Amino acid sequence: MPSKIWKEQISVSSFDVGASGRLEAAALMRHFQEVAAHHADELGVGFSDLMKEKVFWALTHLQIEADRWPGMEEQITVETWPRGTQKLYTTRDFLVSDGSGKVIIRATSAWIMVDYLRKRPMRPAERLANIDFTPGKEAISSFPEPFTCEGDQQSEAERKVAYSDLDINQHVNNTRYVEWIMDAIGFLSERWLKSLNIHFSNEFKYNETAILKWSTNGDDFYCSITHQKTEKTGVEACLKFTD
C-alpha cells in the first residue's frame, strides 16, 4: 500500500549552498521537486504515469517559511504529503527537519494537471480519486496566500532565457526563476530569507526575453517577471528577510 506521507533523508551538498554557506532556496525547491516526484511515482501519478496520458504536473504556487537554513554537509529530513484538491489545484505540503528532529522549514504548494497537447489545466478530482489525501496535516495552515506586487519600484533588468534554464517540459524550470530573483537582490550574505511566496502563471521558453522588476514595501520585497513581447506576467514573488 502506498505511503500517505513520504520521507527522505538528504545531506546538504556543496552544490546546494551558495556564498552564505547555507542551503539556497532554489536548491531546496529542487529537493522538494525530487522528493515529491518520488512520492508521486509510488502513488501512480508520477511523470511516467501521467505522460502515458499526455498529462504533466505544473507548479503554480509555493510558500516557504524558514526558521533556519541548514549548512553544508548537514543532514536533513524532507517530509511530504498531498493534502487535497481545491478546484483545479492539488495541494502538497513539506516539512524539513534537522538532525535532532526539529522542524526548521515549512512549505505548502499548489499544482495543476496540464493536458500536454492542449496546454490546458484539467480537473484533478477524477484522476486522483484513489489517492489517500491527508487533509488534517498541515505544514502551513492556509492555501498559498495571495498577494500583489506593490511597492516603491527600485529597478528592473532584462534576462534572456538560455538553454540551461529549460527543463524536460521545454520551458524555464521554476527553480531558475528563484535564482533570477535572488540574483536581482544582491544582499543575501547579510540577510537571511524568512519567507518566500511565489506564483507561476505563464511559462517562458527558450530565447524569450523576461523583464524583472523589483520593489520594496516595508519589510516585503516584491518581484515580478513579465514577458517583454506580450507584457504578460509570468511570475510574481514576495520575500521577507531578517534584519
Backbone as a ProteinNet text record, in pm:
[ID]
protein_1_A
[PRIMARY]
MPSKIWKEQISVSSFDVGASGRLEAAALMRHFQEVAAHHADELGVGFSDLMKEKVFWALTHLQIEADRWPGMEEQITVETWPRGTQKLYTTRDFLVSDGSGKVIIRATSAWIMVDYLRKRPMRPAERLANIDFTPGKEAISSFPEPFTCEGDQQSEAERKVAYSDLDINQHVNNTRYVEWIMDAIGFLSERWLKSLNIHFSNEFKYNETAILKWSTNGDDFYCSITHQKTEKTGVEACLKFTD
[TERTIARY]
84.6	0	88.4	62.4	147	145.9	258.7	271	194.7	116	45.2	143.2	246.1	347.8	483.3	558.2	685.5	799.7	905.2	1020.9	1149.1	1240.7	1373.3	1477.5	1587.6	1699.6	1794.9	1841.6	1926.3	2045.5	2161.8	2280.4	2298.8	2305.8	2321.9	2459.7	2462.6	2586.9	2648.1	2772.1	2841.8	2770.9	2705.9	2636.5	2496.4	2456.5	2328.2	2341.8	2463.3	2484.4	2548	2531.5	2590.2	2696.4	2716.8	2820.8	2798.2	2673.3	2641.1	2681.5	2706.5	2736	2612.8	2494.8	2368.7	2292.8	2201	2117.2	2045.2	2055.9	1988.9	1841.7	1757.1	1613.7	1587.2	1658.4	1637.8	1678.6	1785.9	1829.6	1726.2	1668.2	1561.8	1444.5	1409.2	1299.2	1329.3	1454.6	1490.9	1472	1511	1489.9	1340.4	1263.2	1118.1	1063.5	1107.4	1060	1093.5	1217.1	1259.9	1183.2	1171.3	1101.1	953.6	892.4	752.3	736.6	833.7	828.1	836.2	922.7	934.9	804.2	741.4	614.6	505.3	502.8	402.7	418	543	566.9	502.6	522.7	465.5	313	257.2	111.8	50.1	135.9	85.4	48.8	98.2	68.4	197.6	305.2	433.7	446.6	564.4	588.4	558.8	614.4	595.9	450.5	383.9	242.6	156.6	176.7	92.1	124.9	251.8	287.8	224.7	192.7	119.7	-18.8	-68.5	-199.5	-185.7	-60.4	-31.8	-71.4	-30.8	-59.8	68.6	86.6	200.8	161.5	241.5	221.8	291.2	228.4	291.1	269.9	378.1	370.5	317.2	216.5	159.4	185.1	193.4	214.4	309.8	393.8	479.7	499.9	478.9	501.5	594.1	706.2	806.8	823.3	828.7	859.2	976.3	1084.1	1207.2	1247	1273.6	1331.3	1483.4	1536	1681.2	1710.9	1819.6	1863.8	1984	1976.7	2086.2	2213.1	2326.3	2455.4	2505	2619.8	2678.5	2711	2680.9	2703.4	2608.1	2514.7	2415.5	2313.4	2271.7	2172.2	2032.5	1946.4	1808.8	1712.4	1589.8	1483.6	1373.6	1336.1	1226	1105.6	996.3	871.2	765.9	690.6	590.6	465.8	355.2	228.1	131.5	43.9	-61.3	-175.2	-214.2	-312.7	-455.7	-475.9	-610.6	-621.5	-743.7	-768.5	-861	-845.1	-927.7	-948.1	-1064.9	-1094.9	-989.4	-911	-810.4	-680.5	-667.9	-540	-532.6	-412	-379.9	-272.1	-295.7	-200.3	-110.4	16.1	116	199.7	218.7	294.7	429.6	519.5	654.6	697.3	773.6	842.6	988.9	1077.6	1220.7	1264.9	1325.3	1371.6	1522.8	1584.5	1729.2	1762	1889	1932.3	1870.7	1826.1	1763.6	1613.7	1560.4	1417.6	1336.9	1404.4	1334.3	1298	1172.5	1128.2	1187.4	1258.7	1322.6	1264.4	1196.8	1136.8	1001.2	902.5	768.4	732.1	655.5	615.7	483.6	409.2	288.8	293.7	237.3	244.9	114.2	91.4	-26.8	18.1	-42.5	-5.3	-130.6	-112.8	-221.7	-177.1	-274.3	-250.2	-281.1	-184.6	-197.1	-203.4	-299.8	-309.3	-192.6	-102.7	21.1	-5.7	-104.6	-132.2	-209.4	-307.3	-391.3	-335	-237.9	-177.8	-284	-377.7	-483.8	-491.5	-525.7	-537.4	-657.8	-646.2	-752.8	-800.1	-925.1	-974.3	-916.5	-852.8	-779	-862.1	-982.5	-1057.5	-1075.6	-1114.3	-1140.7	-1011.9	-905.1	-778.9	-717.2	-743	-682.2	-779.5	-885.5	-990	-935.8	-829.5	-775.6	-664.3	-631.1	-525.4	-579.8	-505.9	-545.2	-482.1	-554.8	-502.7	-494.3	-419.3	-403	-443.8	-574.1	-619.8	-598.4	-587.2	-573.5	-432.7	-335.6	-194.9	-151.8	-113.8	-80.4	55.5	143.6	271.6	250.4	168.8	124	-27.1	-96.3	-240.1	-322.9	-275.8	-357.7	-305.9	-392.9	-350.7	-251.7	-149.1	-53.4	-122.3	-84.3	-156.4	-143.9	-254.1	-247.5	-178.1	-121.6	-58.9	-49.9	-20.7	3.3	140.8	206.6	340.8	330.1	317.6	304.9	417.4	462.1	567	641.9	745.9	828.2	928	910.2	996.8	1141.1	1230.5	1372.3	1445.5	1417.6	1489.2	1426	1479.9	1437.9	1555.2	1544.2	1651.2	1592.1	1665.1	1624.6	1701.6	1636.4	1702.5	1652.8	1745.1	1707.8	1714.6	1611.9	1605.1	1712.9	1798.3	1907	1868.3	1944	1917.3	1924.3	2018.7	2036.1	1920.7	1833	1715.8	1602.5	1607.6	1494.2	1492.6	1371	1357	1298.2	1258	1212.5	1083.7	1010.7	888.3	914.1	1042.9	1083.8	1046.5	1035.1	1016.2	1106	1114.5	1201.9	1153.5	1246.1	1211.6	1185.6	1090.4	1052.2	1167.8	1263.1	1376.3	1464.4	1467.8	1550.3	1495.3	1363.6	1305.8	1352	1358.6	1403.6	1549.1	1630.7	1770.2	1778.8	1695.3	1692.1	1659.3	1558.5	1515.6	1625.3	1688.5	1795.8	1913.5	1942	2048.3	2016	1887.8	1846.3	1858	1854.9	1852.9	1991.7	2084.5	2223.6	2271.3	2187.6	2236.1	2220.8	2217.5	2183.9	2292.5	2415.5	2519.6	2498.9	2416.1	2393.9	2257.5	2160.3	2024.7	1975.2	1901.5	1852.1	1707.7	1674.6	1537.6	1448.4	1344.2	1248.5	1129.6	1084.4	969.7	973.8	918.8	908	769	699.2	567.8	576.2	565.5	586.4	474.7	427.5	320.7	374.2	342.6	382.3	255.4	243	118	135.5	257.4	277.9	420	435.3	567.2	654.3	785.2	883.6	957.3	984.2	1051.3	1184.5	1256.2	1392	1397.4	1493.6	1525.8	1427.2	1324.9	1235.3	1304.1	1262.8	1320.7	1224.4	1275.7	1197.4	1240.1	1142.9	1169.6	1145.6	1249.4	1238.3	1226.1	1120.7	1101.7	1093.1	1166.8	1159.8	1136.7	1067.5	1028	1022.1	1012.8	1004.6	883.5	830.9	718.4	735.7	796	827.6	930.8	896	987	971.8	877.1	849.7	930.4	978.7	1048.9	964.9	927.3	842.8	921	890.5	949.4	844.8	837.4	752	839.3	805.4	877	774.4	791.7	694.9	761.4	677.9	726.1	747.8	864.6	892	797.4	770.8	692.9	544.4	487.8	342.9	304.4	401.6	379.9	295	278.9	207.1	296.9	237.4	312.1	325.2	447.3	471.4	493.9	559.8	595.2	581.7	528.4	525.2	574.9	654.4	709.6	713.3	689.8	703.5	800.1	904.1	1006.2	1022	1050.2	1081	1216.8	1297.3	1431.8	1450.2	1550.6	1587.3	1646.3	1645.9	1703.6	1856.3
-119.4	0	124.7	221.2	341	419.3	481.8	561.7	693.1	728.6	856.6	972.4	949	1050.4	994	1071.2	1026.2	1102.3	1030.9	1094.5	1051.5	1146	1116.4	1194.3	1127.1	1193.9	1246.8	1368.6	1435.8	1497.7	1487	1556.5	1680.8	1796.9	1921.5	1922.3	1920.5	1909.9	2046.6	2044.8	2169.8	2246.2	2173.5	2242.1	2288.5	2261.1	2310.2	2446.1	2483.8	2606.5	2713	2838.1	2949.7	3017.4	3147	3222.9	3229.5	3217.7	3224	3097.5	2988.7	2861	2786	2840.9	2779.3	2729.7	2636.4	2583.4	2697.4	2700.9	2804.2	2767	2869.6	2845.8	2764.4	2795.7	2722.2	2576.2	2550.9	2412.9	2337.5	2404.8	2341.6	2306.1	2394.9	2367.3	2246.9	2233.3	2115.3	1987.6	1992.3	1875.4	1848.8	1954.7	1937.5	1867.9	1912.9	1853.1	1705.5	1671	1531.7	1444	1489.8	1411	1396	1504.9	1497.8	1402.7	1404.9	1316.4	1169.9	1140.2	1001.6	954.4	1043	1005.6	989.5	1080.9	1071.2	940.4	898	769.7	655.9	656.9	549.6	553.3	673.4	688.5	662	639.3	611.1	733.3	850.5	974.6	1051.5	978.1	1039.6	1078.8	1129	1179.1	1073.3	953.6	848	804.4	796.1	755.4	855.5	983.8	1086	1108.7	1093.9	1116.2	1012	895.1	795.4	847.7	939.5	1000.4	1139.8	1176.7	1310.8	1420.6	1400	1494.1	1515.1	1634.3	1656.5	1749.7	1744.9	1832.9	1965.8	2075.9	2208.1	2276.6	2327.8	2400.3	2541	2582.3	2716.3	2808	2751.9	2832.5	2758.5	2834.6	2777.2	2881.3	2839.6	2927.3	2855.9	2919.8	2863.4	2955.4	2896.7	2970.8	2901.4	2976.1	2916.4	2978.9	2893.2	2938.7	2940.5	2848.8	2837.1	2763.7	2802.9	2733.6	2646.2	2515.9	2425.8	2453.4	2415.9	2438.4	2317.1	2333	2226.4	2104.8	1986.9	1856.8	1828.8	1918.7	1893.2	1791.7	1702.3	1601.7	1655.8	1649.4	1695.2	1586.6	1595.1	1504.7	1587.6	1551	1617.2	1524.3	1575.5	1500.3	1567.5	1489.6	1549	1462.3	1526.4	1454.6	1539.9	1476.2	1550.5	1578.8	1705.6	1745.2	1733.7	1758.6	1750.9	1826.9	1839.3	1914.2	2031.9	2135.3	2255	2309.4	2279.9	2316.3	2255.8	2339	2287.8	2248.7	2282.7	2268.1	2142.6	2087.6	1981.8	2036.3	2030.3	2087.4	1978.7	2015.3	1924.9	2005	1950.7	2019	1952.4	2028.5	1980.7	2027.9	1943.1	1980.3	1941.7	2028	1998.2	1998.2	1886.7	1873.3	1858.2	1907	1891.6	1757.7	1736.5	1608.2	1571.9	1672	1645.9	1621.4	1634	1615.8	1744.1	1856.2	1984.7	2036.1	2076.6	2132.4	2272.1	2295.1	2424.8	2497.5	2423.9	2485.1	2419.7	2503	2455.5	2509.1	2431.8	2478.8	2416.6	2491.6	2439.8	2478.1	2394.4	2418	2378.9	2435.9	2402.5	2367.1	2263.2	2210.4	2194.4	2200.7	2168.6	2056.1	1978.4	1876.8	1940.6	1934.2	2003.5	1903.3	1922.6	1845	1885.9	1792	1822.7	1875.2	1821.7	1860.8	1991.5	2008.5	2128.7	2241.7	2207.7	2305.9	2373.7	2293	2344.7	2261.9	2327.6	2252.9	2160.1	2052.4	1954	1950.8	1916.4	1898.9	1768.1	1774.1	1657.5	1554.4	1589.9	1504.1	1361.8	1346.9	1213.5	1132.2	1194.4	1122.2	1083.4	1162.5	1137.9	1074.8	1014.5	957.9	850.7	780.9	673.1	718.6	847.2	897.9	918.8	869.3	884.3	1013	1123.1	1252.6	1261.1	1360.2	1383.1	1526.2	1556.4	1694.6	1751.3	1664.9	1713.7	1751.3	1720.3	1750.8	1868.5	1978.5	2099.9	2153.2	2174.6	2238.9	2388.2	2447.1	2585.9	2581.4	2651.4	2631.1	2670	2764.3	2814.5	2768	2779	2767.9	2881.7	2862.2	2971	3106.1	3199	3324.7	3413.1	3478.1	3569.6	3699.4	3766.7	3895.3	3969.9	4096.9	4176.4	4239.5	4254.3	4312	4464	4519.2	4663.4	4716.1	4836.4	4897.4	5000.1	5054	5153	5080.8	5094.5	5022.8	5069.1	4971.4	5000.3	4999.1	4896.6	4884.8	4774	4755.7	4644.4	4599.6	4477.2	4420.2	4322.2	4299.3	4200.8	4071	3962.2	3831.5	3749.3	3701.4	3618.8	3472.3	3397.9	3256.9	3178.5	3113.2	3032.8	2885	2807.4	2663.6	2598.2	2643.7	2583.9	2614.8	2708.3	2740.3	2640	2561.7	2476.7	2344.8	2290.6	2158.2	2062.6	1945.6	1841.9	1881.1	1977.3	2025.1	2139	2166.3	2265.1	2408.9	2436.6	2574.7	2597.9	2722.6	2754.3	2681.2	2611.5	2540.9	2640.8	2609.4	2706.1	2743.9	2653.9	2687.2	2795.4	2803	2904	3044.3	3056.3	3187.8	3238.2	3148.4	3187.8	3232.8	3164.1	3206	3343.3	3367.8	3500.3	3607.7	3580.3	3678	3702.2	3594.9	3610	3687.3	3665.2	3741.6	3890.8	3923.1	4063.4	4133.2	4055.7	4116.9	4161.2	4066	4101.3	4125.7	4103.1	4125.7	4002	3886	3765.3	3721	3768.2	3730.1	3798.3	3904	3980.3	3952.5	3910.3	3890.3	3752.8	3686.5	3552.2	3557.1	3469	3459.2	3396.2	3467.8	3415.8	3349.6	3408.9	3350.2	3384.9	3295.4	3312.4	3268.8	3355.5	3323.4	3354	3252.2	3271.6	3205.4	3275.3	3226.7	3217.7	3108.5	3086.9	3082.7	3174.8	3182.6	3174.3	3197.2	3198.2	3154.1	3053.7	2996.7	3085.1	3065	3127.7	3017.2	3040.8	2941.8	2994.9	2906	2937	3063.8	3147.2	3268.7	3383.6	3363	3473.5	3567.6	3692.8	3791.5	3819.6	3808.3	3834.8	3968.5	4041.9	4167.4	4145.9	4163.4	4151.1	4290.3	4311	4437.9	4408.1	4482.3	4458	4586.7	4571.9	4686.4	4644.6	4742.5	4714.6	4784.9	4723.5	4780.8	4738.9	4826.1	4788.1	4677.2	4566.1	4451.6	4356.8	4385.6	4296.4	4336.9	4236.4	4255.5	4188.2	4262.2	4209.7	4201.4	4098.4	4086	4030.8	4090.3	4036.2	4009.4	3904.2	3868.6	3864.9	3951.8	3962.6	3935	3897.9	3878	4013.9	4032.8	4159.3	4180.9	4075.7	4088.3	4108.9	4031.5	4035.6	4116.2	4144.9	4213.9	4132.7	4003.9	3916.6	3882.6	3881.2	3844.2	3692.8	3645.9	3502.8	3455.8	3540.2	3502.9	3625.4	3604.4	3707.8	3646.1	3721.6	3669	3776.6	3733.8	3819.8	3750.4	3821.4	3765.4	3852.6	3788.4	3859	3810.3	3903.2	3871.1	3913.9	3855.8	3900.1	4040.2	4110.2	4245	4239.2
0	0	0	-88.1	-94.9	36.1	66.1	187.8	173.1	275.2	272.9	289.8	370.4	397	357.2	282.9	226.6	292.7	331.4	394.1	324.6	310.2	257.1	336.3	366	431	324.8	345	246.9	318.5	257.4	305.5	219.9	282.7	208.2	142.9	10.5	-65.2	-92.5	-138.5	-169.9	-280.1	-373.7	-482.8	-442.7	-317.5	-266.3	-198.1	-163	-86.5	-174.4	-131.8	-204.4	-121.5	-146.3	-78	72.7	114.1	257	331.3	257.1	319.9	364.2	331.9	370.3	247.5	270.9	164	92.9	-39.3	-118.1	-138.4	-151	-170.1	-296.2	-404.7	-530	-514.9	-439	-415.8	-333.2	-233.8	-155.3	-244.6	-335.5	-427.5	-515.2	-556.5	-637.1	-555.4	-428.3	-342.5	-323.4	-305	-294.4	-418.9	-536.3	-661.7	-668.7	-631	-639.6	-541.7	-418.9	-317.3	-354.2	-401.2	-444.3	-562.4	-654.3	-771.1	-729.8	-633	-585.7	-521.7	-444.3	-381.7	-486.7	-584.3	-691	-768.4	-790.1	-857.7	-779.7	-648.9	-566.8	-568.3	-578.1	-578.6	-716	-817.3	-951.6	-1032	-989	-1061.6	-1089.7	-1110	-1139.3	-1285.4	-1320.8	-1456.3	-1562.4	-1546	-1646.5	-1656.1	-1540.9	-1540.4	-1616.2	-1588.5	-1649.7	-1796.7	-1833.5	-1973.7	-2065.1	-2011.8	-2090.4	-2127.7	-2046.8	-2070.8	-2131.9	-2168.3	-2223.5	-2124.2	-1999.8	-1891.9	-1811.7	-1756	-1667.9	-1553.6	-1447.4	-1333.2	-1357.5	-1313	-1318	-1183.7	-1128.1	-1001.8	-1026.5	-951	-968.2	-848.5	-729.5	-608.9	-514.9	-447.2	-343.3	-234.3	-110.5	4	101.5	134.7	224.6	344.8	464.2	585.9	654.4	678.4	730.5	863.8	962.5	1089	1079.7	1000.9	984.2	854.8	787.4	666.4	700.5	671.8	708.3	629.1	688.6	625.1	548.9	484.4	403.5	490.3	436.7	498.5	615	639.2	743.5	692.7	781	746.7	777.3	678.5	697.3	649.9	696.2	651.3	588	466.3	396.6	400.1	451	463.8	376.6	301.5	213	204.2	174.3	158.2	76.5	-2.7	-72.4	24.4	33.2	133.5	82.2	-48.3	-102.9	-233.2	-283.7	-406.4	-376.9	-456.9	-444.9	-585.6	-642.5	-781.1	-873.8	-943.1	-1036.5	-966.9	-839.3	-770.9	-685.1	-678.3	-584.1	-491.8	-361.9	-267.4	-209.4	-191.5	-133.9	-35	85	189.2	212	276.5	305.4	444.3	511.7	634.6	620.2	666.6	669.2	814.8	857.8	995.6	999	1107	1120.4	1185.1	1217	1270.3	1403.4	1478.2	1608.4	1597.2	1474.1	1453	1461.5	1483.8	1493.2	1355	1337.3	1209.6	1194.2	1083.4	1060.1	938.7	850.5	731.6	706.5	672.7	637.7	500.3	425.7	292.6	251	172.6	108.5	-38.5	-122.8	-267.1	-333.5	-450.5	-530.2	-670.9	-724.3	-855.6	-941	-1071.6	-1163.2	-1256.1	-1301.1	-1403	-1537.9	-1629.6	-1757.5	-1871.7	-1960	-2083.6	-2172.4	-2200.3	-2272.8	-2413.3	-2481.1	-2619.3	-2626.8	-2540.3	-2543.6	-2458.1	-2371.1	-2279.2	-2192.2	-2145.8	-2060	-1932.7	-1820.3	-1694.7	-1695.1	-1618.7	-1605.7	-1460.4	-1440.9	-1303.9	-1248.2	-1131	-1081.7	-1006.8	-963.8	-871.6	-923.7	-1050.8	-1105.5	-1116.7	-1168.1	-1186.3	-1052	-949.4	-818.5	-719.8	-771.2	-684.6	-590.5	-630.5	-548.3	-454.1	-456.1	-369.4	-228.4	-130.5	9.6	63.6	54.6	97.2	249.8	297	440.4	472	469.4	486.3	626.1	725.9	862.7	902.3	818.4	848.8	762	825	751	793.4	696	725.5	746.1	659.6	670.5	658.8	747.1	762.3	641	560.8	451	315.8	216.2	76.6	52.8	-33.7	-57.3	-71.7	15.3	29	-95	-135.1	-249	-210.1	-306.7	-282.3	-414.4	-407.3	-527.3	-516.4	-628.9	-630.8	-628.1	-508.8	-494.1	-405.7	-434.7	-354.5	-436.4	-378.1	-446.8	-535.9	-667.7	-760.4	-746.1	-734.8	-719.6	-853.4	-932.6	-1059.3	-1142.7	-1262.2	-1346.3	-1431.7	-1481.9	-1563.5	-1662.9	-1770	-1869.9	-1849	-1883.6	-1878.1	-1996	-2077.4	-2192	-2152	-2186.7	-2149.1	-2223.1	-2145.9	-2201.6	-2202.9	-2277.7	-2286.4	-2148.5	-2065.1	-1932.4	-1837.9	-1874.3	-1792.4	-1811	-1918.9	-1956.1	-1880.2	-1862.7	-1804.5	-1907.8	-1863.8	-1956.2	-2028.3	-1973.4	-2038.5	-2136.3	-2162.9	-2263.3	-2226.7	-2096.8	-2051.7	-1930.1	-1885.8	-1773.1	-1648	-1582.2	-1459.7	-1348.2	-1260.9	-1156.9	-1064.7	-1044.6	-957.5	-1018.7	-1150	-1216.3	-1191.9	-1185.6	-1156.9	-1020.3	-923.3	-789.7	-794.8	-873.2	-888.8	-954.6	-1054.5	-1117.3	-1013.2	-931.8	-831.5	-728.8	-681.9	-584.3	-643.4	-769.8	-836	-835.6	-846.9	-853.5	-718.4	-609	-476.1	-432.2	-424.7	-403.6	-262	-158	-21.7	66.5	4.9	80.7	177.6	160.1	254.7	389.7	392.2	514.5	576.7	497.5	547.6	505.3	595.3	568.3	522.6	431.4	382	488.8	528.3	626.8	559.3	448.9	379.8	231.7	154.6	9.6	-31.5	-101.9	-157.5	-306.2	-389.2	-532.3	-611.9	-714.2	-801.5	-944.5	-1010.6	-1150.3	-1234.7	-1330	-1406	-1556.9	-1606	-1750.6	-1780.4	-1864	-1887.4	-1976.6	-1964.4	-2052.4	-2126.8	-2254.3	-2337.2	-2389.4	-2454.2	-2499.8	-2584.6	-2554.2	-2629.1	-2606.1	-2523.8	-2490.8	-2391.5	-2392	-2301	-2186.7	-2065.5	-1945.1	-1885.2	-1832.6	-1763.4	-1614.1	-1533.9	-1389.2	-1328.8	-1251.5	-1180.9	-1032	-951.9	-809.4	-732.7	-620.3	-539.3	-393.5	-304.4	-161.5	-102.2	3.3	77.1	222.4	303.3	439.9	441.6	507.4	515.1	396.7	308.8	196.2	73.3	3.3	-122.9	-230.2	-332.4	-438.9	-569.2	-646	-778.6	-874.4	-991.6	-1097.6	-1219.1	-1290.6	-1413.1	-1525.2	-1623.2	-1732.5	-1866	-1962.8	-2099.2	-2165.7	-2223	-2291.2	-2408.8	-2483.8	-2606.9	-2579.5	-2489.6	-2465.6	-2341.6	-2256.1	-2128.8	-2031.4	-2058.1	-1965.6	-1847.1	-1728.6	-1609.2	-1602.1	-1582.7	-1572.7	-1430.5	-1350	-1213.5	-1123.4	-1003.5	-900.5	-770.7	-697	-572.7	-465.6	-342.7	-225.3	-130.1	-87.1	0.3	123.4	236.2	360.3	409.6	460.4	506.8	651.9	716.7	850.4	841.4	952.6	956.5	949.9
[MASK]
+++++++++++++++++++++++++++++++++++++++++++++++++++++++++++++++++++++++++++++++++++++++++++++++++++++++++++++++++++++++++++++++++++++++++++++++++++++++++++++++++++++++++++++++++++++++++++++++++++++++++++++++++++++++++++++++++++++++++++++++++++

